[in-house]
Amino acid sequence: MKDIFRKLFWPILCFFEKGGSAEGYRQSHRKILLVVGFLFLVLSGVSLFFSIFAETFSALLPIVLFFVISLICFVVGLLGSDSAVARIWGTR
């Protein structure tokens, strides 16, 4: 199942998995990346809620932006290699 998702999200993973080894990788980086992804997902949901409550479409950009950031964090955190996680943190 993981291979299917890796093929599905290949365009995202391809950007972060360029390069060699994961020299600056720590297991805590992956956990923190998942927490950050969850926080951006909550932020996207809150923005959606208040956008519906206020009946305005001006909050569409933050909703989409926060959701895309959370999606990238979840994809790299769950499916990415150790070098992808190290690259997203800039510790290579």
PDB file of N, CA and C in Angstrom:
ATOM      1  N   MET A   1       0.814  -1.186   0.000  1.00  0.00           N
ATOM      2  CA  MET A   1       0.000   0.000   0.000  1.00  0.00           C
ATOM      3  C   MET A   1       0.870   1.267   0.000  1.00  0.00           C
ATOM      4  N   LYS A   2       1.982   1.191   0.743  1.00  0.00           N
ATOM      5  CA  LYS A   2       2.875   2.343   0.805  1.00  0.00           C
ATOM      6  C   LYS A   2       3.472   2.642  -0.573  1.00  0.00           C
ATOM      7  N   ASP A   3       3.750   1.599  -1.340  1.00  0.00           N
ATOM      8  CA  ASP A   3       4.303   1.802  -2.686  1.00  0.00           C
ATOM      9  C   ASP A   3       3.306   2.505  -3.597  1.00  0.00           C
ATOM     10  N   ILE A   4       2.026   2.196  -3.450  1.00  0.00           N
ATOM     11  CA  ILE A   4       0.993   2.851  -4.258  1.00  0.00           C
ATOM     12  C   ILE A   4       0.947   4.345  -3.941  1.00  0.00           C
ATOM     13  N   PHE A   5       0.981   4.675  -2.666  1.00  0.00           N
ATOM     14  CA  PHE A   5       0.959   6.092  -2.273  1.00  0.00           C
ATOM     15  C   PHE A   5       2.248   6.804  -2.681  1.00  0.00           C
ATOM     16  N   ARG A   6       3.377   6.090  -2.639  1.00  0.00           N
ATOM     17  CA  ARG A   6       4.634   6.701  -3.083  1.00  0.00           C
ATOM     18  C   ARG A   6       4.584   7.032  -4.571  1.00  0.00           C
ATOM     19  N   LYS A   7       3.950   6.163  -5.362  1.00  0.00           N
ATOM     20  CA  LYS A   7       3.800   6.442  -6.789  1.00  0.00           C
ATOM     21  C   LYS A   7       2.805   7.565  -7.030  1.00  0.00           C
ATOM     22  N   LEU A   8       1.764   7.626  -6.217  1.00  0.00           N
ATOM     23  CA  LEU A   8       0.751   8.667  -6.355  1.00  0.00           C
ATOM     24  C   LEU A   8       1.320  10.045  -6.032  1.00  0.00           C
ATOM     25  N   PHE A   9       2.125  10.126  -4.983  1.00  0.00           N
ATOM     26  CA  PHE A   9       2.699  11.398  -4.553  1.00  0.00           C
ATOM     27  C   PHE A   9       4.144  11.559  -5.011  1.00  0.00           C
ATOM     28  N   TRP A  10       4.516  10.904  -6.100  1.00  0.00           N
ATOM     29  CA  TRP A  10       5.860  10.975  -6.614  1.00  0.00           C
ATOM     30  C   TRP A  10       6.319  12.396  -6.929  1.00  0.00           C
ATOM     31  N   PRO A  11       5.462  13.269  -7.504  1.00  0.00           N
ATOM     32  CA  PRO A  11       5.952  14.628  -7.796  1.00  0.00           C
ATOM     33  C   PRO A  11       6.428  15.392  -6.550  1.00  0.00           C
ATOM     34  N   ILE A  12       5.778  15.179  -5.426  1.00  0.00           N
ATOM     35  CA  ILE A  12       6.197  15.839  -4.182  1.00  0.00           C
ATOM     36  C   ILE A  12       7.466  15.196  -3.652  1.00  0.00           C
ATOM     37  N   LEU A  13       7.491  13.875  -3.633  1.00  0.00           N
ATOM     38  CA  LEU A  13       8.645  13.171  -3.080  1.00  0.00           C
ATOM     39  C   LEU A  13       9.889  13.341  -3.932  1.00  0.00           C
ATOM     40  N   CYS A  14       9.708  13.466  -5.226  1.00  0.00           N
ATOM     41  CA  CYS A  14      10.845  13.612  -6.134  1.00  0.00           C
ATOM     42  C   CYS A  14      11.662  14.859  -5.800  1.00  0.00           C
ATOM     43  N   PHE A  15      10.989  15.933  -5.467  1.00  0.00           N
ATOM     44  CA  PHE A  15      11.683  17.177  -5.155  1.00  0.00           C
ATOM     45  C   PHE A  15      12.528  17.048  -3.887  1.00  0.00           C
ATOM     46  N   PHE A  16      12.003  16.367  -2.870  1.00  0.00           N
ATOM     47  CA  PHE A  16      12.702  16.300  -1.590  1.00  0.00           C
ATOM     48  C   PHE A  16      13.672  15.130  -1.481  1.00  0.00           C
ATOM     49  N   GLU A  17      13.559  14.125  -2.356  1.00  0.00           N
ATOM     50  CA  GLU A  17      14.440  12.970  -2.251  1.00  0.00           C
ATOM     51  C   GLU A  17      15.639  13.045  -3.180  1.00  0.00           C
ATOM     52  N   LYS A  18      15.887  14.202  -3.771  1.00  0.00           N
ATOM     53  CA  LYS A  18      17.092  14.380  -4.574  1.00  0.00           C
ATOM     54  C   LYS A  18      18.303  14.336  -3.650  1.00  0.00           C
ATOM     55  N   GLY A  19      19.375  13.839  -4.155  1.00  0.00           N
ATOM     56  CA  GLY A  19      20.602  13.874  -3.372  1.00  0.00           C
ATOM     57  C   GLY A  19      20.935  12.534  -2.759  1.00  0.00           C
ATOM     58  N   GLY A  20      21.878  12.569  -1.859  1.00  0.00           N
ATOM     59  CA  GLY A  20      22.423  11.346  -1.295  1.00  0.00           C
ATOM     60  C   GLY A  20      21.907  10.994   0.068  1.00  0.00           C
ATOM     61  N   SER A  21      22.836  10.876   0.980  1.00  0.00           N
ATOM     62  CA  SER A  21      22.524  10.355   2.303  1.00  0.00           C
ATOM     63  C   SER A  21      21.861  11.411   3.183  1.00  0.00           C
ATOM     64  N   ALA A  22      21.324  10.914   4.286  1.00  0.00           N
ATOM     65  CA  ALA A  22      20.644  11.773   5.252  1.00  0.00           C
ATOM     66  C   ALA A  22      21.572  12.002   6.439  1.00  0.00           C
ATOM     67  N   GLU A  23      22.494  12.938   6.291  1.00  0.00           N
ATOM     68  CA  GLU A  23      23.494  13.150   7.341  1.00  0.00           C
ATOM     69  C   GLU A  23      22.918  13.806   8.581  1.00  0.00           C
ATOM     70  N   GLY A  24      22.006  14.752   8.410  1.00  0.00           N
ATOM     71  CA  GLY A  24      21.470  15.476   9.551  1.00  0.00           C
ATOM     72  C   GLY A  24      20.131  14.954  10.032  1.00  0.00           C
ATOM     73  N   TYR A  25      19.777  13.727   9.651  1.00  0.00           N
ATOM     74  CA  TYR A  25      18.456  13.187  10.000  1.00  0.00           C
ATOM     75  C   TYR A  25      18.410  12.731  11.445  1.00  0.00           C
ATOM     76  N   ARG A  26      17.306  13.056  12.099  1.00  0.00           N
ATOM     77  CA  ARG A  26      16.996  12.545  13.435  1.00  0.00           C
ATOM     78  C   ARG A  26      15.553  12.061  13.420  1.00  0.00           C
ATOM     79  N   GLN A  27      15.254  11.075  14.205  1.00  0.00           N
ATOM     80  CA  GLN A  27      13.897  10.527  14.273  1.00  0.00           C
ATOM     81  C   GLN A  27      12.903  11.587  14.748  1.00  0.00           C
ATOM     82  N   SER A  28      13.342  12.506  15.582  1.00  0.00           N
ATOM     83  CA  SER A  28      12.452  13.554  16.077  1.00  0.00           C
ATOM     84  C   SER A  28      12.025  14.505  14.965  1.00  0.00           C
ATOM     85  N   HIS A  29      12.842  14.650  13.918  1.00  0.00           N
ATOM     86  CA  HIS A  29      12.481  15.532  12.804  1.00  0.00           C
ATOM     87  C   HIS A  29      11.226  15.031  12.105  1.00  0.00           C
ATOM     88  N   ARG A  30      11.098  13.718  11.950  1.00  0.00           N
ATOM     89  CA  ARG A  30       9.921  13.148  11.312  1.00  0.00           C
ATOM     90  C   ARG A  30       8.679  13.368  12.177  1.00  0.00           C
ATOM     91  N   LYS A  31       8.814  13.190  13.470  1.00  0.00           N
ATOM     92  CA  LYS A  31       7.677  13.380  14.380  1.00  0.00           C
ATOM     93  C   LYS A  31       7.234  14.842  14.400  1.00  0.00           C
ATOM     94  N   ILE A  32       8.182  15.745  14.456  1.00  0.00           N
ATOM     95  CA  ILE A  32       7.854  17.167  14.462  1.00  0.00           C
ATOM     96  C   ILE A  32       7.211  17.569  13.140  1.00  0.00           C
ATOM     97  N   LEU A  33       7.675  17.003  12.035  1.00  0.00           N
ATOM     98  CA  LEU A  33       7.085  17.288  10.726  1.00  0.00           C
ATOM     99  C   LEU A  33       5.623  16.855  10.675  1.00  0.00           C
ATOM    100  N   LEU A  34       5.306  15.719  11.264  1.00  0.00           N
ATOM    101  CA  LEU A  34       3.915  15.261  11.310  1.00  0.00           C
ATOM    102  C   LEU A  34       3.060  16.163  12.195  1.00  0.00           C
ATOM    103  N   VAL A  35       3.616  16.635  13.295  1.00  0.00           N
ATOM    104  CA  VAL A  35       2.879  17.549  14.179  1.00  0.00           C
ATOM    105  C   VAL A  35       2.634  18.880  13.469  1.00  0.00           C
ATOM    106  N   VAL A  36       3.632  19.385  12.762  1.00  0.00           N
ATOM    107  CA  VAL A  36       3.463  20.634  12.013  1.00  0.00           C
ATOM    108  C   VAL A  36       2.404  20.458  10.928  1.00  0.00           C
ATOM    109  N   GLY A  37       2.409  19.306  10.258  1.00  0.00           N
ATOM    110  CA  GLY A  37       1.388  19.023   9.260  1.00  0.00           C
ATOM    111  C   GLY A  37      -0.005  19.000   9.854  1.00  0.00           C
ATOM    112  N   PHE A  38      -0.132  18.419  11.033  1.00  0.00           N
ATOM    113  CA  PHE A  38      -1.428  18.399  11.709  1.00  0.00           C
ATOM    114  C   PHE A  38      -1.875  19.804  12.096  1.00  0.00           C
ATOM    115  N   LEU A  39      -0.948  20.620  12.578  1.00  0.00           N
ATOM    116  CA  LEU A  39      -1.295  21.986  12.959  1.00  0.00           C
ATOM    117  C   LEU A  39      -1.746  22.810  11.752  1.00  0.00           C
ATOM    118  N   PHE A  40      -1.096  22.635  10.607  1.00  0.00           N
ATOM    119  CA  PHE A  40      -1.527  23.342   9.404  1.00  0.00           C
ATOM    120  C   PHE A  40      -2.876  22.830   8.911  1.00  0.00           C
ATOM    121  N   LEU A  41      -3.151  21.541   9.109  1.00  0.00           N
ATOM    122  CA  LEU A  41      -4.459  21.004   8.739  1.00  0.00           C
ATOM    123  C   LEU A  41      -5.549  21.600   9.624  1.00  0.00           C
ATOM    124  N   VAL A  42      -5.288  21.736  10.907  1.00  0.00           N
ATOM    125  CA  VAL A  42      -6.239  22.371  11.819  1.00  0.00           C
ATOM    126  C   VAL A  42      -6.436  23.831  11.438  1.00  0.00           C
ATOM    127  N   LEU A  43      -5.361  24.507  11.105  1.00  0.00           N
ATOM    128  CA  LEU A  43      -5.447  25.907  10.698  1.00  0.00           C
ATOM    129  C   LEU A  43      -6.265  26.054   9.420  1.00  0.00           C
ATOM    130  N   SER A  44      -6.115  25.127   8.502  1.00  0.00           N
ATOM    131  CA  SER A  44      -6.911  25.141   7.279  1.00  0.00           C
ATOM    132  C   SER A  44      -8.385  24.914   7.592  1.00  0.00           C
ATOM    133  N   GLY A  45      -8.681  23.998   8.496  1.00  0.00           N
ATOM    134  CA  GLY A  45     -10.068  23.742   8.890  1.00  0.00           C
ATOM    135  C   GLY A  45     -10.707  24.919   9.602  1.00  0.00           C
ATOM    136  N   VAL A  46      -9.954  25.577  10.465  1.00  0.00           N
ATOM    137  CA  VAL A  46     -10.465  26.751  11.163  1.00  0.00           C
ATOM    138  C   VAL A  46     -10.730  27.882  10.176  1.00  0.00           C
ATOM    139  N   SER A  47      -9.835  28.055   9.221  1.00  0.00           N
ATOM    140  CA  SER A  47     -10.044  29.080   8.198  1.00  0.00           C
ATOM    141  C   SER A  47     -11.276  28.772   7.359  1.00  0.00           C
ATOM    142  N   LEU A  48     -11.479  27.502   7.046  1.00  0.00           N
ATOM    143  CA  LEU A  48     -12.665  27.107   6.296  1.00  0.00           C
ATOM    144  C   LEU A  48     -13.932  27.366   7.095  1.00  0.00           C
ATOM    145  N   PHE A  49     -13.892  27.039   8.377  1.00  0.00           N
ATOM    146  CA  PHE A  49     -15.058  27.265   9.238  1.00  0.00           C
ATOM    147  C   PHE A  49     -15.433  28.745   9.284  1.00  0.00           C
ATOM    148  N   PHE A  50     -14.450  29.598   9.526  1.00  0.00           N
ATOM    149  CA  PHE A  50     -14.757  31.027   9.628  1.00  0.00           C
ATOM    150  C   PHE A  50     -15.107  31.639   8.274  1.00  0.00           C
ATOM    151  N   SER A  51     -14.588  31.064   7.204  1.00  0.00           N
ATOM    152  CA  SER A  51     -14.963  31.528   5.877  1.00  0.00           C
ATOM    153  C   SER A  51     -16.432  31.203   5.585  1.00  0.00           C
ATOM    154  N   ILE A  52     -16.859  30.019   5.968  1.00  0.00           N
ATOM    155  CA  ILE A  52     -18.271  29.652   5.799  1.00  0.00           C
ATOM    156  C   ILE A  52     -19.152  30.471   6.719  1.00  0.00           C
ATOM    157  N   PHE A  53     -18.690  30.680   7.947  1.00  0.00           N
ATOM    158  CA  PHE A  53     -19.457  31.454   8.918  1.00  0.00           C
ATOM    159  C   PHE A  53     -19.627  32.901   8.463  1.00  0.00           C
ATOM    160  N   ALA A  54     -18.595  33.482   7.874  1.00  0.00           N
ATOM    161  CA  ALA A  54     -18.639  34.869   7.426  1.00  0.00           C
ATOM    162  C   ALA A  54     -19.212  35.012   6.017  1.00  0.00           C
ATOM    163  N   GLU A  55     -19.455  33.869   5.371  1.00  0.00           N
ATOM    164  CA  GLU A  55     -20.004  33.843   4.014  1.00  0.00           C
ATOM    165  C   GLU A  55     -19.163  34.674   3.042  1.00  0.00           C
ATOM    166  N   THR A  56     -17.866  34.438   3.058  1.00  0.00           N
ATOM    167  CA  THR A  56     -16.952  35.149   2.176  1.00  0.00           C
ATOM    168  C   THR A  56     -15.985  34.166   1.526  1.00  0.00           C
ATOM    169  N   PHE A  57     -15.571  34.487   0.315  1.00  0.00           N
ATOM    170  CA  PHE A  57     -14.608  33.655  -0.383  1.00  0.00           C
ATOM    171  C   PHE A  57     -13.200  34.231  -0.329  1.00  0.00           C
ATOM    172  N   SER A  58     -13.011  35.282   0.416  1.00  0.00           N
ATOM    173  CA  SER A  58     -11.687  35.902   0.483  1.00  0.00           C
ATOM    174  C   SER A  58     -10.693  35.043   1.261  1.00  0.00           C
ATOM    175  N   ALA A  59     -11.165  34.103   2.030  1.00  0.00           N
ATOM    176  CA  ALA A  59     -10.274  33.240   2.797  1.00  0.00           C
ATOM    177  C   ALA A  59      -9.898  31.975   2.036  1.00  0.00           C
ATOM    178  N   LEU A  60     -10.228  31.918   0.751  1.00  0.00           N
ATOM    179  CA  LEU A  60      -9.935  30.730  -0.031  1.00  0.00           C
ATOM    180  C   LEU A  60      -8.424  30.513  -0.190  1.00  0.00           C
ATOM    181  N   LEU A  61      -7.664  31.569  -0.368  1.00  0.00           N
ATOM    182  CA  LEU A  61      -6.214  31.445  -0.515  1.00  0.00           C
ATOM    183  C   LEU A  61      -5.552  30.860   0.740  1.00  0.00           C
ATOM    184  N   PRO A  62      -5.834  31.378   1.950  1.00  0.00           N
ATOM    185  CA  PRO A  62      -5.222  30.756   3.135  1.00  0.00           C
ATOM    186  C   PRO A  62      -5.660  29.314   3.346  1.00  0.00           C
ATOM    187  N   ILE A  63      -6.908  29.000   3.026  1.00  0.00           N
ATOM    188  CA  ILE A  63      -7.386  27.628   3.190  1.00  0.00           C
ATOM    189  C   ILE A  63      -6.584  26.686   2.309  1.00  0.00           C
ATOM    190  N   VAL A  64      -6.450  27.038   1.054  1.00  0.00           N
ATOM    191  CA  VAL A  64      -5.718  26.188   0.112  1.00  0.00           C
ATOM    192  C   VAL A  64      -4.239  26.137   0.476  1.00  0.00           C
ATOM    193  N   LEU A  65      -3.656  27.267   0.828  1.00  0.00           N
ATOM    194  CA  LEU A  65      -2.242  27.319   1.180  1.00  0.00           C
ATOM    195  C   LEU A  65      -1.936  26.458   2.404  1.00  0.00           C
ATOM    196  N   PHE A  66      -2.723  26.595   3.462  1.00  0.00           N
ATOM    197  CA  PHE A  66      -2.494  25.799   4.670  1.00  0.00           C
ATOM    198  C   PHE A  66      -2.708  24.313   4.400  1.00  0.00           C
ATOM    199  N   PHE A  67      -3.687  23.981   3.544  1.00  0.00           N
ATOM    200  CA  PHE A  67      -3.931  22.577   3.239  1.00  0.00           C
ATOM    201  C   PHE A  67      -2.786  21.979   2.430  1.00  0.00           C
ATOM    202  N   VAL A  68      -2.259  22.727   1.479  1.00  0.00           N
ATOM    203  CA  VAL A  68      -1.145  22.219   0.674  1.00  0.00           C
ATOM    204  C   VAL A  68       0.103  22.030   1.532  1.00  0.00           C
ATOM    205  N   ILE A  69       0.363  22.945   2.432  1.00  0.00           N
ATOM    206  CA  ILE A  69       1.509  22.798   3.328  1.00  0.00           C
ATOM    207  C   ILE A  69       1.335  21.570   4.220  1.00  0.00           C
ATOM    208  N   SER A  70       0.132  21.357   4.731  1.00  0.00           N
ATOM    209  CA  SER A  70      -0.104  20.176   5.569  1.00  0.00           C
ATOM    210  C   SER A  70       0.023  18.898   4.755  1.00  0.00           C
ATOM    211  N   LEU A  71      -0.434  18.910   3.505  1.00  0.00           N
ATOM    212  CA  LEU A  71      -0.311  17.734   2.652  1.00  0.00           C
ATOM    213  C   LEU A  71       1.151  17.396   2.393  1.00  0.00           C
ATOM    214  N   ILE A  72       1.956  18.412   2.116  1.00  0.00           N
ATOM    215  CA  ILE A  72       3.387  18.182   1.883  1.00  0.00           C
ATOM    216  C   ILE A  72       4.052  17.631   3.142  1.00  0.00           C
ATOM    217  N   CYS A  73       3.715  18.190   4.294  1.00  0.00           N
ATOM    218  CA  CYS A  73       4.293  17.696   5.550  1.00  0.00           C
ATOM    219  C   CYS A  73       3.908  16.245   5.808  1.00  0.00           C
ATOM    220  N   PHE A  74       2.646  15.898   5.578  1.00  0.00           N
ATOM    221  CA  PHE A  74       2.205  14.524   5.793  1.00  0.00           C
ATOM    222  C   PHE A  74       2.839  13.558   4.796  1.00  0.00           C
ATOM    223  N   VAL A  75       2.934  13.958   3.541  1.00  0.00           N
ATOM    224  CA  VAL A  75       3.510  13.075   2.527  1.00  0.00           C
ATOM    225  C   VAL A  75       4.981  12.814   2.816  1.00  0.00           C
ATOM    226  N   VAL A  76       5.740  13.855   3.099  1.00  0.00           N
ATOM    227  CA  VAL A  76       7.161  13.669   3.382  1.00  0.00           C
ATOM    228  C   VAL A  76       7.355  12.957   4.718  1.00  0.00           C
ATOM    229  N   GLY A  77       6.540  13.282   5.696  1.00  0.00           N
ATOM    230  CA  GLY A  77       6.678  12.653   7.010  1.00  0.00           C
ATOM    231  C   GLY A  77       6.298  11.189   7.031  1.00  0.00           C
ATOM    232  N   LEU A  78       5.282  10.810   6.281  1.00  0.00           N
ATOM    233  CA  LEU A  78       4.816   9.423   6.295  1.00  0.00           C
ATOM    234  C   LEU A  78       5.441   8.557   5.209  1.00  0.00           C
ATOM    235  N   LEU A  79       5.676   9.125   4.038  1.00  0.00           N
ATOM    236  CA  LEU A  79       6.129   8.331   2.899  1.00  0.00           C
ATOM    237  C   LEU A  79       7.566   8.599   2.489  1.00  0.00           C
ATOM    238  N   GLY A  80       8.117   9.722   2.911  1.00  0.00           N
ATOM    239  CA  GLY A  80       9.446  10.114   2.463  1.00  0.00           C
ATOM    240  C   GLY A  80      10.562   9.350   3.135  1.00  0.00           C
ATOM    241  N   SER A  81      11.702   9.337   2.463  1.00  0.00           N
ATOM    242  CA  SER A  81      12.882   8.698   3.021  1.00  0.00           C
ATOM    243  C   SER A  81      13.506   9.603   4.091  1.00  0.00           C
ATOM    244  N   ASP A  82      14.533   9.077   4.736  1.00  0.00           N
ATOM    245  CA  ASP A  82      15.225   9.861   5.758  1.00  0.00           C
ATOM    246  C   ASP A  82      15.892  11.090   5.143  1.00  0.00           C
ATOM    247  N   SER A  83      16.401  10.948   3.929  1.00  0.00           N
ATOM    248  CA  SER A  83      17.039  12.095   3.281  1.00  0.00           C
ATOM    249  C   SER A  83      16.014  13.163   2.906  1.00  0.00           C
ATOM    250  N   ALA A  84      14.769  12.761   2.576  1.00  0.00           N
ATOM    251  CA  ALA A  84      13.716  13.742   2.269  1.00  0.00           C
ATOM    252  C   ALA A  84      13.349  14.541   3.507  1.00  0.00           C
ATOM    253  N   VAL A  85      13.270  13.859   4.640  1.00  0.00           N
ATOM    254  CA  VAL A  85      12.957  14.560   5.889  1.00  0.00           C
ATOM    255  C   VAL A  85      14.097  15.502   6.262  1.00  0.00           C
ATOM    256  N   ALA A  86      15.324  15.063   6.082  1.00  0.00           N
ATOM    257  CA  ALA A  86      16.476  15.923   6.379  1.00  0.00           C
ATOM    258  C   ALA A  86      16.504  17.121   5.439  1.00  0.00           C
ATOM    259  N   ARG A  87      16.125  16.900   4.186  1.00  0.00           N
ATOM    260  CA  ARG A  87      16.148  18.023   3.227  1.00  0.00           C
ATOM    261  C   ARG A  87      15.065  19.046   3.530  1.00  0.00           C
ATOM    262  N   ILE A  88      13.876  18.609   3.954  1.00  0.00           N
ATOM    263  CA  ILE A  88      12.810  19.564   4.246  1.00  0.00           C
ATOM    264  C   ILE A  88      13.179  20.402   5.457  1.00  0.00           C
ATOM    265  N   TRP A  89      13.975  19.867   6.368  1.00  0.00           N
ATOM    266  CA  TRP A  89      14.426  20.638   7.518  1.00  0.00           C
ATOM    267  C   TRP A  89      15.676  21.446   7.208  1.00  0.00           C
ATOM    268  N   GLY A  90      16.325  21.155   6.103  1.00  0.00           N
ATOM    269  CA  GLY A  90      17.524  21.891   5.738  1.00  0.00           C
ATOM    270  C   GLY A  90      18.734  21.493   6.554  1.00  0.00           C
ATOM    271  N   THR A  91      18.793  20.252   7.019  1.00  0.00           N
ATOM    272  CA  THR A  91      19.900  19.811   7.869  1.00  0.00           C
ATOM    273  C   THR A  91      20.889  18.951   7.117  1.00  0.00           C
ATOM    274  N   ARG A  92      20.968  19.097   5.808  1.00  0.00           N
ATOM    275  CA  ARG A  92      21.918  18.297   5.042  1.00  0.00           C
ATOM    276  C   ARG A  92      23.178  19.044   4.783  1.00  0.00           C
TER     277      ARG A  92
END
